[in-house]
Coordinates of C-alpha atoms in Angstrom, one line a residue:
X1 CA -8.0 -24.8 7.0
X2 CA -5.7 -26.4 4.0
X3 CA -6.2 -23.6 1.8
X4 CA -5.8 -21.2 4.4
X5 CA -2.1 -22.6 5.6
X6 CA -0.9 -22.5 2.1
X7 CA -2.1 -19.6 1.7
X8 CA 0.3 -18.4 4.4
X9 CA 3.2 -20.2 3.5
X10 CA 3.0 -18.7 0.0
X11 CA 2.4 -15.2 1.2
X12 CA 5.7 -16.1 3.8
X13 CA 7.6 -16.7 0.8
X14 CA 6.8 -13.9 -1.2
X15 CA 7.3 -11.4 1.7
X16 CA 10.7 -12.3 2.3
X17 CA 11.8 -11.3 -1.4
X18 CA 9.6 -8.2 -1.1
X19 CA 10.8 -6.9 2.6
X20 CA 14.1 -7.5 1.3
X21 CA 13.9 -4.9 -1.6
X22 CA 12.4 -2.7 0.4
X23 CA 14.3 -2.6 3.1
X24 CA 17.5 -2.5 0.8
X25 CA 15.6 1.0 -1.2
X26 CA 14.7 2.7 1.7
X27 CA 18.1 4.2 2.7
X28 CA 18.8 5.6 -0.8
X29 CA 15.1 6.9 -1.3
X30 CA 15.0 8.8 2.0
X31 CA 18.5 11.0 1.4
X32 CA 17.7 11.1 -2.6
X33 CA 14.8 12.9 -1.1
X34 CA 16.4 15.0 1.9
X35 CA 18.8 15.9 -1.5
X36 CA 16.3 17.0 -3.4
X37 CA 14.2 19.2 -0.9
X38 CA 17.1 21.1 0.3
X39 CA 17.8 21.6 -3.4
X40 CA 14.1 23.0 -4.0
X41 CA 14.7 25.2 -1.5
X42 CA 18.0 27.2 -2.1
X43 CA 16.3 27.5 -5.8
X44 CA 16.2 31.1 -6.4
X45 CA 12.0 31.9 -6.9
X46 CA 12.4 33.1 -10.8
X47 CA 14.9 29.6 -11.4
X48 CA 12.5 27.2 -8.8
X49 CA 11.5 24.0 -10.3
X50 CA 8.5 23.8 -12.5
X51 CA 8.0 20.4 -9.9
X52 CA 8.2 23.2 -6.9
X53 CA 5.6 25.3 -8.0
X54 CA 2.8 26.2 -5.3
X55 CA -0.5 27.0 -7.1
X56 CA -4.0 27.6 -5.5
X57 CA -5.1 24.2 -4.9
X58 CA -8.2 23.7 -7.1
X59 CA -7.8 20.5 -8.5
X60 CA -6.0 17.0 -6.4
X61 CA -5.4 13.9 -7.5
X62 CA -4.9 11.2 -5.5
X63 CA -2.8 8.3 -6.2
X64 CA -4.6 4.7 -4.3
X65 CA -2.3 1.7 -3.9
X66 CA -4.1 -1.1 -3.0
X67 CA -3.2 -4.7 -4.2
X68 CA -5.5 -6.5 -6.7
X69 CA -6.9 -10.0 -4.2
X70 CA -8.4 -9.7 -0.9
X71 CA -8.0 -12.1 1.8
X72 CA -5.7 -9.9 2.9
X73 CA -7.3 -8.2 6.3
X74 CA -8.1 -4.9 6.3
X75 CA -5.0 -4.0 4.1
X76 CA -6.9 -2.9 1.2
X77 CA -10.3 -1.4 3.4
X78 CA -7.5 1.4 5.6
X79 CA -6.9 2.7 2.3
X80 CA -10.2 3.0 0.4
X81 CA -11.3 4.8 4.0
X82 CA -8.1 7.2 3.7
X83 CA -8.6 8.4 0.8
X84 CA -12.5 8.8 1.0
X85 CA -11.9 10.7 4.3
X86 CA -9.5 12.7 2.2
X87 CA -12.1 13.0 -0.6
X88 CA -14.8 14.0 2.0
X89 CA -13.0 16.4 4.6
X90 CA -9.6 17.6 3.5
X91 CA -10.8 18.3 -0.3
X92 CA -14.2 18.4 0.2
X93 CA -14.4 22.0 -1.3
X94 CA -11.8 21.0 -4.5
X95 CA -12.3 18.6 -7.6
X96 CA -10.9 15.5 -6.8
X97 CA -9.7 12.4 -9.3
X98 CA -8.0 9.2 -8.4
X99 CA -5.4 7.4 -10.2
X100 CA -5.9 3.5 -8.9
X101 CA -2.8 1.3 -8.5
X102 CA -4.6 -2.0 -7.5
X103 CA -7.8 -3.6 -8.5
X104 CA -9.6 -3.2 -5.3
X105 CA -9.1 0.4 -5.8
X106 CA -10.3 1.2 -8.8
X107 CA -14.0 -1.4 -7.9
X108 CA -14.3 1.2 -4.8
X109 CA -14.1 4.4 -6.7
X110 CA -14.6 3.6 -10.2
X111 CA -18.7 4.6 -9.7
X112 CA -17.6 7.8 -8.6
X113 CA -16.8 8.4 -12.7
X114 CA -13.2 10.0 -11.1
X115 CA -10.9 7.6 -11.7
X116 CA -8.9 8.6 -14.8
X117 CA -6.5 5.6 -14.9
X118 CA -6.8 2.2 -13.8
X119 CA -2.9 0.4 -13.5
X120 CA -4.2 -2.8 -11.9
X121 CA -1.8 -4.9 -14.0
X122 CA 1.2 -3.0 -12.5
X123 CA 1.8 -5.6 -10.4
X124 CA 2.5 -8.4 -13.0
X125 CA 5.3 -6.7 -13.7
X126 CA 6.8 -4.6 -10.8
X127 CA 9.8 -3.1 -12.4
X128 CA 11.1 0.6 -11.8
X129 CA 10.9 1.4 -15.4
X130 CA 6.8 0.6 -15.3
X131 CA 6.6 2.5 -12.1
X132 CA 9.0 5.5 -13.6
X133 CA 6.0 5.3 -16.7
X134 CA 3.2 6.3 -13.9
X135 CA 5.4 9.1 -12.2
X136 CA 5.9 10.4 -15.7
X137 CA 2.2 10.5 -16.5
X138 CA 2.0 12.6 -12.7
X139 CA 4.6 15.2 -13.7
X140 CA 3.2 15.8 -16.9
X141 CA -0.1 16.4 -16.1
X142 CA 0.8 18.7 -12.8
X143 CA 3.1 20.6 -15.2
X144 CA 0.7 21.5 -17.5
X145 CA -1.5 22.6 -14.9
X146 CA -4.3 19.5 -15.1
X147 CA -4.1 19.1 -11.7
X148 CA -2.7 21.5 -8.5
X149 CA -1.9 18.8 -6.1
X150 CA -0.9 15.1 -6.3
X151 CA -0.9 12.9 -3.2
X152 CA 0.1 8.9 -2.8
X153 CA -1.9 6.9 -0.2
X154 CA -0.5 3.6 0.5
X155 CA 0.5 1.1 3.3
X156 CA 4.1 1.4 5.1
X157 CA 5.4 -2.0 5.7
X158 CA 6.9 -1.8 9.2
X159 CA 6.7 -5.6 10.4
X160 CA 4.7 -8.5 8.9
X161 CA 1.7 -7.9 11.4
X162 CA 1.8 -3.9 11.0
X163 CA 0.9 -2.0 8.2
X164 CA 1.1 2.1 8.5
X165 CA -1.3 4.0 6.4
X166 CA 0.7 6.8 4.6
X167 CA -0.6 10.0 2.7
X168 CA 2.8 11.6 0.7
X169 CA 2.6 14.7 -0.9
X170 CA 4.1 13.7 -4.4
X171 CA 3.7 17.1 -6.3
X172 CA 4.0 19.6 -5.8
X173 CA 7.9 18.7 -3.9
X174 CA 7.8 19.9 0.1
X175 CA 10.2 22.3 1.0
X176 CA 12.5 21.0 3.0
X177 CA 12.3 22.2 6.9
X178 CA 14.2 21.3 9.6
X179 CA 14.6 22.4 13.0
X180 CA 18.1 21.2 13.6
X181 CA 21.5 23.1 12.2
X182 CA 22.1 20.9 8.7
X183 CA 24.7 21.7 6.3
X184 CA 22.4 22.5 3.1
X185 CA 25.8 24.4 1.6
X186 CA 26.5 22.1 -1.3
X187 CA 28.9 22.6 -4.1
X188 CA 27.4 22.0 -7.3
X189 CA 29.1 20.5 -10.7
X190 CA 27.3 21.2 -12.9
X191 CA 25.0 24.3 -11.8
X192 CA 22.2 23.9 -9.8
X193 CA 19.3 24.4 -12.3
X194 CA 21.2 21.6 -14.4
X195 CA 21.5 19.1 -11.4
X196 CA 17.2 19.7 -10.9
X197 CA 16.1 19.3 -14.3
X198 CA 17.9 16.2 -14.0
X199 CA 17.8 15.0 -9.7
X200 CA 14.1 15.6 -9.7
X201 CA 12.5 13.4 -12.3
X202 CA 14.5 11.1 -10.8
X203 CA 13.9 11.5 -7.1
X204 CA 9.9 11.3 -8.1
X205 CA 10.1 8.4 -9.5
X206 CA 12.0 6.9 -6.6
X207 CA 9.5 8.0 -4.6
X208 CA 6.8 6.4 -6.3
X209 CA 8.5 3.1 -6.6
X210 CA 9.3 2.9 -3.0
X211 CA 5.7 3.5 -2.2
X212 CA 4.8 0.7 -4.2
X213 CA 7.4 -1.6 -3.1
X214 CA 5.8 -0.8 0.1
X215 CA 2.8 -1.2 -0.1
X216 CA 3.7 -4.7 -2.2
X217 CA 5.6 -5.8 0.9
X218 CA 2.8 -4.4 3.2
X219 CA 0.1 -6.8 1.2
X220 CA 2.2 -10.3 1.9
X221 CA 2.8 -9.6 5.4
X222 CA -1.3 -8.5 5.8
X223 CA -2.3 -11.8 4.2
X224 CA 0.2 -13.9 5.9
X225 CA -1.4 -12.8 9.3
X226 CA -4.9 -12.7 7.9
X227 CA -4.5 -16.3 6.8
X228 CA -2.7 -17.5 10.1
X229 CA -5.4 -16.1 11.9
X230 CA -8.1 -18.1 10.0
X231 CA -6.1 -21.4 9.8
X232 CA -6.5 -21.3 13.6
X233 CA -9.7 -20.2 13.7
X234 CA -10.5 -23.5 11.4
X235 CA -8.5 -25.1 13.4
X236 CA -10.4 -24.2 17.0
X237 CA -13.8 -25.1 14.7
X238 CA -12.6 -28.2 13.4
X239 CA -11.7 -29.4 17.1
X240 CA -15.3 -28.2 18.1
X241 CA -16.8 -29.5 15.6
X242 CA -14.7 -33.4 16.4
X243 CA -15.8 -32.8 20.0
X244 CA -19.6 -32.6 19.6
X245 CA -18.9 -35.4 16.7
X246 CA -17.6 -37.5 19.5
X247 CA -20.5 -36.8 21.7
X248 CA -23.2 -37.6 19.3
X249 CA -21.6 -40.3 18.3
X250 CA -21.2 -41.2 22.0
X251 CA -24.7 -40.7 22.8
X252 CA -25.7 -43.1 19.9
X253 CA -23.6 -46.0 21.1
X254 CA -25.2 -45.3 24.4
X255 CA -28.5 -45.9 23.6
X256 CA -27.8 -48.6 21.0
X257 CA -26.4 -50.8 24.2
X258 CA -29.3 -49.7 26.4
X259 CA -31.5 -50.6 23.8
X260 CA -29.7 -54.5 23.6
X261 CA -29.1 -54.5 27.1
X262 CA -33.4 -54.0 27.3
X263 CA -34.2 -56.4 24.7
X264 CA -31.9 -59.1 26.0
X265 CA -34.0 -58.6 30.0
X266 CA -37.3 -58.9 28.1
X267 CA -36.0 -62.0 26.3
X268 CA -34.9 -63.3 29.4
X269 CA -38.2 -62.5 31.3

């Protein structure tokens, strides 16, 4: 039950810090992103983004964000069930390789002889540059034509006791569709095929981080339940456990004085 609490206090602690920079990213990441789709999409086909490129999907990669302890509910379990229903149903006719963010990852899938990278120790050091390292290592290797489609599955922090499982399309970018009447005409300095080569890269890498920084937020508020949950589940056992204590030990007392109480009637007979 001691362990437990800290546990919980610590994983408090860290969550505030972590909410807070995600919460803060957010705003820029989403209309960085709305940007960049309704860029894709006035691209002229011959001009289009090598990032926007829509080939016959043979090959996915999937990108598993998980964290690298347990005790953390079923935070890390929703994910390794994602992405093996995605494995098993969506692209059960297509080769499929995993990139593992997170060491619980990597021990689910790492039998399966798929997983080309293993970035467990991400996390010691949870900076955009080491993120942006990751998303360049994705680009290049959907560029040259390695792999058709690349997809992110990780938990969306929404509140300390709800996580959201997410699947993002990373590469190649979704067009950007919306049924409401949105101003898409922008004026751009310097041309538009400048402003991609440059906006994209960028915007990926974004999306990455904040889908880590995520997830990293998700992981203290799932352990902070999970361990306030077991602290009073120790804590109802412990008073169970003092209870029947008391009644043995009531029980025993009992028959000691009985036990007196007969001797001393003998002695006196």
């Amino acid at each position: 039950m001691q362990i437990t609490s800290a546990m919980k206090m610590v994983s408090a602690a860290k969550l505030k810090k972590a909410q807070d920079a995600i919460t803060a990213m957010r705003p820029y990441s989403n209309k960085l992103t709305e940007l960049l789709q309704s860029l894709s999409a006035t691209l002229d086909a011959d001009s289009g983004s090598k990032y926007a490129e829509q080939r016959e999907v043979k090959k996915v990669l999937i990108v598993a964000v998980t964290s690298n302890r347990g005790l953390a509910g079923a935070f890390n379990s929703n994910i390794i069930k994602q992405v093996t229903r995605l494995t098993n149903d969506t692209y059960a006719t297509k080769d499929v390789s995993y990139i593992a963010i997170g060491k619980k990852a990597n021990d689910a899938f790492k039998k399966t002889n798929k997983v080309i990278a293993n970035k467990s120790d991400l996390y010691e050091d949870l900076t955009f540059d080491n993120v942006s390292e990751i998303a360049e290592m994705l680009m290049d290797k959907f560029v040259s034509g390695e792999f058709d489609k690349i997809e992110i599955v990780y938990n969306h922090f929404r509140n300390a006791a709800t996580q959201i499982i997410m699947t993002e399309q990373f590469l190649p970018i979704v067009p950007f569709e919306s049924d409401e009447n949105v101003n898409l005409d922008y004026v751009f300095e310097p041309s538009k095929l400048e402003i991609v080569e440059e906006l994209i890269p960028k915007s990926l890498k974004t999306q990455l981080y904040k889908g880590i920084r995520d997830s990293f937020a998700s992981e203290h508020g799932a352990r902070m339940t999970a361990m306030h949950k077991a602290t009073d589940n120790a804590t109802e056992l412990r008073d169970q456990l003092k209870l029947t204590y008391n009644k043995a030990r009531q029980a025993a007392i009992t028959n000691e004085i009985l036990e007196i109480v007969g001797g001393a009637e003998a002695l006196n007979n």
